[in-house]
CSV table of C-alpha atoms in Angstrom, one decimal:
chain,number,residue,atom,x,y,z
U,293,MET,CA,0.0,0.0,0.0
U,294,THR,CA,1.5,3.3,-1.1
U,295,LYS,CA,1.3,6.3,1.1
U,296,THR,CA,-1.9,8.3,0.4
U,297,GLY,CA,-2.0,12.0,0.0
U,298,MET,CA,-4.8,14.3,1.1
U,299,ILE,CA,-6.3,13.9,-2.4
U,300,ASP,CA,-5.4,10.8,-4.3
U,301,PHE,CA,-6.4,10.1,-7.9
U,302,ARG,CA,-5.5,6.6,-9.0
U,303,GLY,CA,-6.2,5.7,-12.6
U,304,VAL,CA,-9.5,7.8,-12.6
U,305,ASN,CA,-11.7,7.7,-15.8
U,306,LYS,CA,-14.9,9.6,-16.4
U,307,TRP,CA,-17.1,9.7,-19.5
U,308,PHE,CA,-19.9,12.1,-20.5
U,309,GLY,CA,-21.7,9.8,-22.9
U,310,ALA,CA,-19.1,8.7,-25.4
U,311,LEU,CA,-16.7,11.6,-24.4
U,312,ASN,CA,-13.8,10.5,-22.2
U,313,VAL,CA,-13.6,13.7,-20.1
U,314,LEU,CA,-11.0,12.3,-17.6
U,315,LYS,CA,-8.4,9.9,-19.0
U,316,ASP,CA,-6.6,7.7,-16.6
U,317,ILE,CA,-5.8,10.5,-14.1
U,318,THR,CA,-3.2,9.7,-11.4
U,319,LEU,CA,-2.4,12.6,-9.1
U,320,SER,CA,-1.6,12.9,-5.5
U,321,VAL,CA,-1.9,16.2,-3.5
U,322,GLU,CA,-0.1,16.3,-0.2
U,323,PRO,CA,-1.5,18.0,2.9
U,324,ARG,CA,-0.7,21.8,2.9
U,325,GLU,CA,0.2,21.6,-0.8
U,326,VAL,CA,-1.2,24.1,-3.3
U,327,VAL,CA,-1.7,22.7,-6.8
U,328,VAL,CA,-2.7,24.9,-9.8
U,329,VAL,CA,-4.5,23.1,-12.6
U,330,CYS,CA,-4.5,24.8,-16.0
U,331,GLY,CA,-5.3,23.9,-19.6
U,332,PRO,CA,-7.4,24.9,-22.5
U,333,SER,CA,-11.2,25.2,-22.3
U,334,GLY,CA,-12.8,21.7,-22.2
U,335,SER,CA,-9.7,20.0,-21.1
U,336,GLY,CA,-11.5,18.5,-18.0
U,337,LYS,CA,-9.9,20.6,-15.3
U,338,SER,CA,-13.2,21.7,-13.7
U,339,THR,CA,-14.5,18.2,-13.9
U,340,LEU,CA,-11.3,17.0,-12.2
U,341,ILE,CA,-11.8,19.1,-9.1
U,342,ARG,CA,-15.6,18.7,-9.1
U,343,CYS,CA,-15.0,14.9,-8.7
U,344,ILE,CA,-13.2,15.5,-5.4
U,345,ASN,CA,-16.3,16.6,-3.5
U,346,GLY,CA,-18.7,14.4,-5.5
U,347,LEU,CA,-20.3,17.1,-7.6
U,348,GLU,CA,-19.3,14.7,-10.4
U,349,THR,CA,-19.0,11.0,-10.0
U,350,ILE,CA,-16.2,8.9,-11.5
U,351,LYS,CA,-16.6,5.9,-13.7
U,352,ASP,CA,-13.6,3.8,-12.7
U,353,GLY,CA,-10.3,4.1,-10.9
U,354,ASP,CA,-10.0,5.2,-7.2
U,355,LEU,CA,-10.3,8.6,-5.8
U,356,ILE,CA,-9.3,8.8,-2.1
U,357,VAL,CA,-9.9,12.1,-0.2
U,358,ASP,CA,-8.8,12.5,3.4
U,359,GLY,CA,-8.4,8.8,3.6
U,360,GLN,CA,-11.8,7.9,2.4
U,361,ARG,CA,-12.5,6.3,-0.9
U,362,LEU,CA,-15.3,8.0,-2.9
U,363,GLY,CA,-18.1,5.7,-4.0
U,364,ASP,CA,-17.3,3.3,-1.1
U,365,PRO,CA,-20.5,2.5,0.8
U,366,ALA,CA,-18.5,3.2,4.0
U,367,THR,CA,-17.8,6.8,2.9
U,368,ASN,CA,-20.3,9.3,4.2
U,369,MET,CA,-20.2,11.8,1.3
U,370,THR,CA,-22.2,14.5,3.1
U,371,GLN,CA,-19.8,14.3,6.1
U,372,LEU,CA,-16.8,14.4,3.8
U,373,ARG,CA,-18.1,17.4,2.0
U,374,THR,CA,-18.0,19.4,5.2
U,375,GLU,CA,-14.2,19.0,5.1
U,376,ILE,CA,-13.9,20.4,1.6
U,377,GLY,CA,-14.6,24.0,0.7
U,378,PHE,CA,-15.6,24.7,-2.9
U,379,VAL,CA,-15.4,28.1,-4.6
U,380,PHE,CA,-17.3,28.5,-7.8
U,381,GLN,CA,-16.6,30.6,-10.8
U,382,SER,CA,-20.1,32.2,-10.5
U,383,PHE,CA,-19.9,32.6,-6.6
U,384,ASN,CA,-23.3,31.0,-6.0
U,385,LEU,CA,-23.9,33.0,-2.9
U,386,TYR,CA,-27.4,32.6,-1.4
U,387,PRO,CA,-29.2,35.7,-2.7
U,388,HIS,CA,-31.8,35.7,0.1
U,389,LYS,CA,-29.2,35.7,2.9
U,390,THR,CA,-26.8,38.5,4.0
U,391,ALA,CA,-23.1,38.1,3.7
U,392,LEU,CA,-22.9,37.0,7.4
U,393,GLU,CA,-25.8,34.6,7.0
U,394,ASN,CA,-24.1,33.1,3.9
U,395,VAL,CA,-21.0,32.5,6.0
U,396,THR,CA,-22.9,31.1,9.1
U,397,LEU,CA,-25.6,29.0,7.4
U,398,ALA,CA,-23.7,25.8,7.1
U,399,PRO,CA,-21.7,26.1,10.3
U,400,ILE,CA,-25.0,26.5,12.2
U,401,HIS,CA,-27.1,23.9,10.5
U,402,VAL,CA,-24.4,21.4,9.3
U,403,ARG,CA,-21.7,21.7,11.9
U,404,LYS,CA,-24.2,22.5,14.7
U,405,ILE,CA,-22.1,25.3,16.0
U,406,PRO,CA,-24.1,27.6,18.4
U,407,ARG,CA,-25.4,30.7,16.5
U,408,ALA,CA,-23.6,33.3,18.6
U,409,GLU,CA,-20.3,31.4,18.2
U,410,ALA,CA,-20.8,31.0,14.4
U,411,GLU,CA,-21.7,34.7,14.0
U,412,GLN,CA,-18.6,35.7,15.9
U,413,ALA,CA,-16.4,33.5,13.7
U,414,GLY,CA,-18.3,34.7,10.6
U,415,ARG,CA,-17.6,38.4,11.4
U,416,GLU,CA,-13.9,37.6,11.9
U,417,LEU,CA,-13.8,35.7,8.6
U,418,LEU,CA,-15.5,38.6,6.8
U,419,ALA,CA,-13.1,41.0,8.4
U,420,LYS,CA,-10.2,38.8,7.2
U,421,VAL,CA,-11.4,39.0,3.6
U,422,GLY,CA,-11.7,42.7,4.0
U,423,LEU,CA,-15.5,42.9,4.2
U,424,ALA,CA,-16.0,43.9,7.9
U,425,ASP,CA,-18.3,46.7,6.7
U,426,LYS,CA,-20.4,44.4,4.5
U,427,VAL,CA,-21.7,41.8,7.0
U,428,ASP,CA,-25.3,42.9,6.6
U,429,ALA,CA,-25.2,43.4,2.8
U,430,TYR,CA,-27.1,41.1,0.5
U,431,PRO,CA,-25.1,39.5,-2.5
U,432,ALA,CA,-26.9,41.8,-5.0
U,433,GLN,CA,-25.5,44.8,-3.2
U,434,LEU,CA,-21.9,43.5,-3.6
U,435,SER,CA,-19.5,43.7,-6.5
U,436,GLY,CA,-18.3,40.5,-8.1
U,437,GLY,CA,-15.0,40.6,-6.3
U,438,GLN,CA,-16.7,41.2,-2.9
U,439,GLN,CA,-19.1,38.3,-3.6
U,440,GLN,CA,-16.3,36.0,-4.4
U,441,ARG,CA,-14.5,37.0,-1.1
U,442,VAL,CA,-17.8,36.3,0.8
U,443,ALA,CA,-17.9,32.9,-1.0
U,444,ILE,CA,-14.3,32.1,0.2
U,445,ALA,CA,-15.2,33.2,3.7
U,446,ARG,CA,-18.3,30.9,3.5
U,447,CYS,CA,-16.1,28.0,2.8
U,448,LEU,CA,-13.6,28.9,5.5
U,449,GLY,CA,-16.5,29.1,8.0
U,450,MET,CA,-16.7,25.3,7.9
U,451,ARG,CA,-13.0,25.0,8.8
U,452,PRO,CA,-12.3,22.7,5.9
U,453,LYS,CA,-9.2,20.6,5.4
U,454,ILE,CA,-9.2,21.2,1.7
U,455,MET,CA,-10.2,24.1,-0.5
U,456,LEU,CA,-11.1,23.7,-4.2
U,457,PHE,CA,-11.3,26.7,-6.5
U,458,ASP,CA,-13.0,26.4,-9.9
U,459,GLU,CA,-11.8,29.4,-12.0
U,460,PRO,CA,-12.5,31.8,-9.1
U,461,THR,CA,-11.5,34.9,-11.0
U,462,SER,CA,-12.8,34.1,-14.5
U,463,ALA,CA,-16.1,35.9,-14.0
U,464,LEU,CA,-14.6,39.0,-12.5
U,465,ASP,CA,-13.8,42.4,-14.0
U,466,PRO,CA,-10.0,42.8,-14.2
U,467,GLU,CA,-9.7,45.4,-11.4
U,468,MET,CA,-11.4,43.0,-9.0
U,469,ILE,CA,-9.2,40.0,-9.7
U,470,SER,CA,-6.3,40.9,-7.4
U,471,GLU,CA,-8.5,41.4,-4.3
U,472,VAL,CA,-9.7,37.8,-4.6
U,473,LEU,CA,-6.2,36.5,-5.4
U,474,ASP,CA,-4.8,38.3,-2.3
U,475,VAL,CA,-7.4,36.4,-0.1
U,476,MET,CA,-6.5,33.1,-1.8
U,477,VAL,CA,-2.8,33.8,-1.2
U,478,ALA,CA,-3.5,34.4,2.5
U,479,VAL,CA,-5.4,31.2,2.7
U,480,ALA,CA,-2.6,29.3,1.0
U,481,GLU,CA,0.0,30.8,3.4
U,482,GLU,CA,-2.0,29.5,6.4
U,483,GLY,CA,-1.2,26.0,5.2
U,484,MET,CA,-4.5,25.0,3.5
U,485,THR,CA,-4.5,22.1,1.1
U,486,MET,CA,-5.6,23.7,-2.2
U,487,MET,CA,-6.4,22.8,-5.7
U,488,VAL,CA,-7.0,25.8,-7.9
U,489,VAL,CA,-8.2,25.8,-11.5
U,490,THR,CA,-6.9,29.1,-12.8
U,491,HIS,CA,-4.9,30.8,-15.5
U,492,GLU,CA,-3.6,33.4,-13.1
U,493,MET,CA,0.1,32.7,-13.5
U,494,GLY,CA,1.2,35.3,-10.9
U,495,PHE,CA,-0.8,33.4,-8.3
U,496,ALA,CA,0.7,30.1,-9.4
U,497,ARG,CA,4.2,31.4,-9.2
U,498,LYS,CA,3.6,32.9,-5.8
U,499,VAL,CA,2.0,30.1,-3.9
U,500,ALA,CA,1.7,26.9,-5.9
U,501,GLN,CA,4.1,24.0,-5.3
U,502,ARG,CA,3.0,22.4,-8.5
U,503,VAL,CA,1.3,23.2,-11.8
U,504,VAL,CA,-0.7,20.5,-13.5
U,505,PHE,CA,-1.4,21.0,-17.2
U,506,MET,CA,-4.4,19.2,-18.7
U,507,ASP,CA,-5.5,18.7,-22.3
U,508,ALA,CA,-8.3,16.6,-23.7
U,509,GLY,CA,-9.0,15.0,-20.4
U,510,ALA,CA,-5.5,13.9,-19.5
U,511,ILE,CA,-2.7,15.3,-17.4
U,512,VAL,CA,-0.1,16.2,-20.0
U,513,GLU,CA,2.5,17.8,-17.8
U,514,SER,CA,3.1,18.6,-14.2
U,515,GLY,CA,6.0,20.4,-12.4
U,516,THR,CA,6.9,23.4,-10.3
U,517,PRO,CA,5.6,26.7,-11.5
U,518,ASP,CA,9.1,27.7,-12.5
U,519,GLU,CA,9.7,24.6,-14.6
U,520,PHE,CA,6.4,24.8,-16.2
U,521,PHE,CA,6.3,28.4,-17.1
U,522,SER,CA,9.9,28.8,-18.1
U,523,HIS,CA,10.6,25.4,-19.7
U,524,PRO,CA,7.4,23.7,-20.8
U,525,ARG,CA,8.2,20.2,-21.9
U,526,THR,CA,5.5,19.4,-24.4
U,527,ASP,CA,4.3,21.1,-27.6
U,528,ARG,CA,0.8,21.3,-26.3
U,529,SER,CA,1.8,23.2,-23.1
U,530,ARG,CA,4.0,25.5,-25.1
U,531,ALA,CA,1.2,26.3,-27.5
U,532,PHE,CA,-1.1,26.9,-24.5
U,533,LEU,CA,1.3,29.1,-22.7
U,534,SER,CA,2.0,31.2,-25.8
U,535,LYS,CA,-1.7,31.9,-26.1
U,536,ILE,CA,-2.3,33.0,-22.5
U,537,LEU,CA,1.0,34.8,-22.0
U,538,ARG,CA,1.0,36.7,-25.4
U,539,HIS,CA,-0.7,39.7,-24.1
R,51,MET,CA,-85.7,47.1,-21.8
R,52,LEU,CA,-84.1,48.3,-18.5
R,53,GLU,CA,-87.6,48.9,-17.1
R,54,ASN,CA,-88.0,45.2,-17.0
R,55,PHE,CA,-84.8,44.8,-14.9
R,56,SER,CA,-86.0,44.4,-11.3
R,57,PHE,CA,-83.5,45.8,-8.8
R,58,ARG,CA,-86.1,45.3,-6.1
R,59,THR,CA,-86.0,41.6,-6.6
R,60,ILE,CA,-82.2,41.6,-6.3
R,61,VAL,CA,-82.4,43.5,-3.1
R,62,GLU,CA,-85.0,41.1,-1.9
R,63,TYR,CA,-82.7,38.2,-2.6
R,64,LEU,CA,-79.6,39.9,-1.2
R,65,PRO,CA,-79.5,37.8,2.0
R,66,LEU,CA,-79.5,34.7,-0.2
R,67,PHE,CA,-76.7,36.1,-2.4
R,68,GLY,CA,-74.8,37.1,0.8
R,69,GLN,CA,-75.0,33.5,2.1
R,70,GLY,CA,-73.9,32.2,-1.2
R,71,LEU,CA,-71.0,34.6,-1.3
R,72,ILE,CA,-69.9,33.5,2.2
R,73,THR,CA,-70.1,29.8,1.2
R,74,THR,CA,-68.2,30.4,-1.9
R,75,VAL,CA,-65.4,32.2,0.0
R,76,TRP,CA,-64.9,29.7,2.7
R,77,LEU,CA,-65.3,26.6,0.6
R,78,SER,CA,-62.8,28.1,-1.9
R,79,ALA,CA,-60.4,29.0,0.9
R,80,LEU,CA,-60.7,25.5,2.3
R,81,SER,CA,-60.2,24.0,-1.2
R,82,PHE,CA,-57.2,26.1,-1.8
R,83,VAL,CA,-55.6,24.9,1.4
R,84,GLY,CA,-56.4,21.4,0.3
R,85,ALA,CA,-55.0,22.1,-3.1
R,86,LEU,CA,-51.7,23.4,-1.5
R,87,ALA,CA,-51.4,20.2,0.5
R,88,VAL,CA,-52.1,18.0,-2.6
R,89,GLY,CA,-49.8,20.1,-4.7
R,90,ILE,CA,-46.9,19.9,-2.2
R,91,VAL,CA,-47.1,16.2,-1.9
R,92,LEU,CA,-47.5,15.7,-5.7
R,93,CYS,CA,-44.6,18.0,-6.4
R,94,ALA,CA,-42.4,16.3,-3.9
R,95,MET,CA,-43.2,13.0,-5.6
R,96,ASN,CA,-42.6,14.5,-9.0
R,97,LEU,CA,-39.1,15.8,-8.1
R,98,GLN,CA,-37.9,12.4,-6.9
R,99,ARG,CA,-35.3,10.7,-9.1
R,100,GLY,CA,-36.8,7.2,-9.2
R,101,TRP,CA,-39.9,6.5,-11.2
R,102,LEU,CA,-41.7,4.8,-8.3
R,103,PHE,CA,-43.0,8.1,-7.0
R,104,ARG,CA,-42.6,10.2,-10.1
R,105,ALA,CA,-44.7,8.0,-12.4
R,106,PRO,CA,-47.9,8.1,-10.4
R,107,ALA,CA,-47.6,11.8,-9.7
R,108,LYS,CA,-47.1,12.5,-13.4
R,109,ALA,CA,-50.0,10.2,-14.3
R,110,TYR,CA,-52.3,12.0,-11.8
R,111,ILE,CA,-51.3,15.5,-13.0
R,112,ASP,CA,-51.9,14.5,-16.6
R,113,ALA,CA,-55.2,12.9,-15.8
R,114,VAL,CA,-56.5,15.9,-14.0
R,115,ARG,CA,-55.3,18.4,-16.6
R,116,ALA,CA,-56.7,16.3,-19.5
R,117,THR,CA,-60.2,15.9,-18.1
R,118,PRO,CA,-63.0,18.4,-17.5
R,119,LEU,CA,-63.5,19.5,-13.9
R,120,LEU,CA,-67.2,18.8,-14.3
R,121,ALA,CA,-66.4,15.1,-15.2
R,122,GLN,CA,-64.2,14.8,-12.2
R,123,LEU,CA,-66.9,16.3,-10.0
R,124,TYR,CA,-69.6,14.0,-11.3
R,125,PHE,CA,-67.2,11.0,-10.9
R,126,LEU,CA,-66.8,11.9,-7.2
R,127,TYR,CA,-70.4,12.8,-6.7
R,128,PHE,CA,-72.2,10.0,-8.5
R,129,GLY,CA,-69.3,7.5,-8.8
R,130,LEU,CA,-68.1,7.3,-5.2
R,131,PRO,CA,-71.4,6.3,-3.6
R,132,ARG,CA,-71.6,3.4,-6.1
R,133,LEU,CA,-68.1,2.4,-4.7
R,134,GLY,CA,-69.5,2.6,-1.2
R,135,PHE,CA,-68.3,6.1,-0.2
R,136,VAL,CA,-71.3,8.3,0.6
R,137,LEU,CA,-70.2,11.8,1.4
R,138,PRO,CA,-72.1,15.1,1.8
R,139,GLU,CA,-72.2,17.4,-1.3
R,140,LEU,CA,-70.1,20.0,0.3
R,141,VAL,CA,-67.4,17.5,1.2
R,142,VAL,CA,-67.4,16.1,-2.3
R,143,GLY,CA,-67.2,19.6,-3.7
R,144,ILE,CA,-64.3,20.7,-1.6
R,145,LEU,CA,-62.6,17.3,-2.3
R,146,ALA,CA,-63.0,17.7,-6.1
R,147,LEU,CA,-61.7,21.3,-6.1
R,148,SER,CA,-58.7,20.4,-3.9
R,149,LEU,CA,-57.8,17.4,-6.0
R,150,ASN,CA,-58.2,19.3,-9.2
R,151,SER,CA,-56.4,22.5,-8.3
R,152,GLY,CA,-53.7,20.5,-6.5
R,153,ALA,CA,-52.5,19.2,-9.8
R,154,TYR,CA,-52.0,22.7,-11.1
R,155,VAL,CA,-50.5,23.9,-7.8
R,156,ALA,CA,-48.0,21.0,-8.1
R,157,GLU,CA,-46.8,22.2,-11.5
R,158,ILE,CA,-46.6,25.8,-10.2
R,159,ILE,CA,-44.5,24.8,-7.2
R,160,ARG,CA,-42.3,22.6,-9.4
R,161,ALA,CA,-41.7,25.4,-11.8
R,162,GLY,CA,-40.7,27.6,-8.9
R,163,ILE,CA,-38.3,25.1,-7.6
R,164,LEU,CA,-36.8,24.4,-11.0
R,165,SER,CA,-36.3,28.2,-11.6
R,166,ILE,CA,-33.7,28.2,-8.8
R,167,PRO,CA,-30.3,28.2,-10.5
R,168,ARG,CA,-28.4,24.9,-10.4
R,169,GLY,CA,-25.5,26.7,-8.7
R,170,GLN,CA,-27.6,27.2,-5.6
R,171,VAL,CA,-28.1,23.4,-5.3
R,172,GLU,CA,-24.4,22.8,-5.9
R,173,ALA,CA,-23.3,25.4,-3.3
R,174,SER,CA,-25.5,23.9,-0.7
R,175,VAL,CA,-24.5,20.3,-1.6
R,176,ALA,CA,-20.8,21.3,-1.5
R,177,SER,CA,-21.3,22.7,2.0
R,178,GLY,CA,-22.4,19.3,3.3
R,179,MET,CA,-26.1,20.0,3.6
R,180,THR,CA,-28.6,17.1,3.4
R,181,TYR,CA,-31.4,17.1,0.9
R,182,VAL,CA,-33.9,18.3,3.6
R,183,GLN,CA,-31.5,21.1,4.8
R,184,ARG,CA,-30.9,22.5,1.3
R,185,MET,CA,-34.6,22.4,0.5
R,186,ARG,CA,-35.5,24.1,3.8
R,187,LEU,CA,-32.7,26.6,4.0
R,188,VAL,CA,-31.8,27.4,0.4
R,189,ILE,CA,-34.2,26.3,-2.3
R,190,LEU,CA,-37.7,26.7,-0.8
R,191,PRO,CA,-37.3,30.2,0.6
R,192,GLN,CA,-36.2,31.3,-2.9
R,193,ALA,CA,-38.8,29.3,-4.7
R,194,PHE,CA,-41.6,30.7,-2.4
R,195,LYS,CA,-41.1,34.2,-3.8
R,196,VAL,CA,-41.5,33.3,-7.4
R,197,THR,CA,-44.4,31.0,-6.6
R,198,ILE,CA,-46.7,33.4,-4.8
R,199,PRO,CA,-48.0,35.4,-7.9
R,200,PRO,CA,-49.0,32.3,-10.0
R,201,LEU,CA,-50.5,30.6,-6.9
R,202,LEU,CA,-52.8,33.6,-6.4
R,203,GLY,CA,-53.7,33.3,-10.1
R,204,GLN,CA,-54.6,29.7,-9.4
R,205,ALA,CA,-56.7,30.8,-6.5
R,206,ILE,CA,-58.7,33.1,-8.8
R,207,VAL,CA,-59.3,30.1,-11.1
R,208,LEU,CA,-60.4,28.0,-8.2
R,209,VAL,CA,-63.0,30.6,-7.1
R,210,LYS,CA,-64.5,30.6,-10.5
R,211,ASP,CA,-64.4,26.8,-10.8
R,212,SER,CA,-66.3,26.6,-7.5
R,213,ALA,CA,-69.4,27.7,-9.5
R,214,LEU,CA,-69.6,24.1,-10.8
R,215,LEU,CA,-70.5,23.0,-7.3
R,216,SER,CA,-73.9,24.5,-7.9
R,217,LEU,CA,-74.5,21.5,-10.2
R,218,ILE,CA,-74.3,19.2,-7.2
R,219,SER,CA,-76.6,21.5,-5.3
R,220,VAL,CA,-74.1,23.1,-3.0
R,221,ALA,CA,-75.7,26.4,-1.9
R,222,GLU,CA,-72.9,28.7,-3.1
R,223,LEU,CA,-73.0,31.9,-5.1
R,224,THR,CA,-73.9,30.5,-8.5
R,225,ARG,CA,-76.6,28.4,-6.9
R,226,ALA,CA,-78.1,31.6,-5.4
R,227,GLY,CA,-78.3,33.0,-9.0
R,228,GLN,CA,-79.9,29.9,-10.3
R,229,LEU,CA,-82.6,30.1,-7.5
R,230,LEU,CA,-83.5,33.6,-8.5
R,231,ALA,CA,-83.5,32.7,-12.1
R,232,SER,CA,-85.8,29.7,-11.6
R,233,ASP,CA,-88.1,31.1,-8.8
R,234,ARG,CA,-88.9,34.4,-10.5
R,235,PHE,CA,-87.8,33.7,-14.1
R,236,MET,CA,-85.2,36.4,-13.8
R,237,PRO,CA,-82.0,35.0,-15.2
R,238,ALA,CA,-80.6,38.4,-16.1
R,239,GLU,CA,-80.9,39.7,-12.5
R,240,GLY,CA,-79.7,36.5,-11.0
R,241,PHE,CA,-76.6,35.9,-13.1
R,242,LEU,CA,-75.6,39.5,-13.4
R,243,THR,CA,-75.7,39.8,-9.7
R,244,ILE,CA,-73.5,36.8,-9.1
R,245,ALA,CA,-71.1,38.1,-11.8
R,246,ALA,CA,-70.8,41.3,-9.8
R,247,PHE,CA,-69.9,39.3,-6.7
R,248,TYR,CA,-67.4,37.2,-8.6
R,249,LEU,CA,-65.8,40.4,-9.9
R,250,LEU,CA,-65.6,41.6,-6.3
R,251,LEU,CA,-63.8,38.4,-5.2
R,252,TYR,CA,-61.5,38.7,-8.2
R,253,TYR,CA,-60.5,42.2,-7.3
R,254,CYS,CA,-59.9,41.2,-3.7
R,255,LEU,CA,-57.5,38.4,-4.8
R,256,LYS,CA,-55.9,40.7,-7.3
R,257,GLY,CA,-55.4,43.3,-4.6
R,258,LEU,CA,-53.8,40.5,-2.5
R,259,ALA,CA,-51.5,39.6,-5.4
R,260,ALA,CA,-50.5,43.2,-5.9
R,261,LEU,CA,-49.8,43.6,-2.2
R,262,SER,CA,-47.7,40.4,-2.1
R,263,SER,CA,-45.7,41.3,-5.2
R,264,ARG,CA,-45.0,44.7,-3.6
R,265,TRP,CA,-43.9,43.0,-0.4
R,266,LEU,CA,-41.9,40.4,-2.4
R,267,GLY,CA,-40.6,43.3,-4.6
R,268,THR,CA,-39.0,45.0,-1.6
R,269,ALA,CA,-37.8,41.7,-0.3
R,270,GLY,CA,-36.3,41.0,-3.7
R,271,ALA,CA,-34.5,44.4,-3.7
R,272,ARG,CA,-32.7,43.4,-0.6
R,273,THR,CA,-31.3,40.3,-2.2
């Protein structure tokens, strides 16, 4: 038995109908490691991280998260999900709840933390992401960057072991990207295990230990940010990098 | 022609119309509560993944929507006693309206729930909520808002449909009009009067709809 990481893909395959969206994925993410996943549109990178918390199910192979095998009858998926924060491209805040309520909803009802304690923690988290003055604002009253920061605080409120980010800055106006990335850097520096689907190369260079490049459902290349950005080894990664770095 | 129109007779029959109106109001209200109960159960069945619950719910909704309310009413009124269930007219009437309207309510609620973006479900799933928790905390509170206006529309339909209960001799508003028409041979007076009362009920419900949408509008602005 090999040593298992925090997130362990072993020969994972997934199909959407006839389309092989994940091809024989083997990847291990260590505790406290930050892995950036990049690749062209439709390469399967979002699907890859959506499998980790069971938003997508895998067809074959093993996916072991925090020591529990997904799809195993002994694995309590609902329980496991409380250990995994997921940040969406489109934020998906609850529109009928204030920023603070968005952060405290799951801690109160899922983690069963007393309301006063959850609200105290929620205020601290919102302050940490720079939104101390927005605790009572509804999502529609916040900018995209502010909404995404609330969404990150919402995940942190559950005190997860893993944080997954699915293109967290792709839906944002350019001037709001850095405020979200700053928060993500802070989370990474606290030692969170993270997988981040993004094309933000500055972020990758700053905090990622590893960059994984995917194309057509397969992991084509993986290495440190320096190796990957300075000396891409495959034609496909070179072509991809030339496109995203040109301007 | 108007000299033949007897306002005196209408005034004379006003107590009867008043009773009919009151009956129409409370039996419609009761039926609407019944329709909500039927609709919620049907909708819950219809949203299940397995066909075991979904198929009967779909069949029921189709059957109700495809057949005339009058036929359903007659089935319950004349058919049930032959099967051994003898119920008072009023109970049969309320039952028929609840069962009929419930099918439409189920579809309204389903549309409301399905109008909630997929991301809301995913966000609540990802935070470890159970099915019941995400329905109660995330989906239903949002669906409720979009469901209120069409539900009030359905309530207006139900009030008008309740006129059919006059055919199984429930003493509601239309029945009062029929009595005036047949006792005094004054169909114009009888049916025009009840039309006015239905219009009154319609405006009451419409006012309620406007009020609720204004209330929901402000609530919506906060989101």
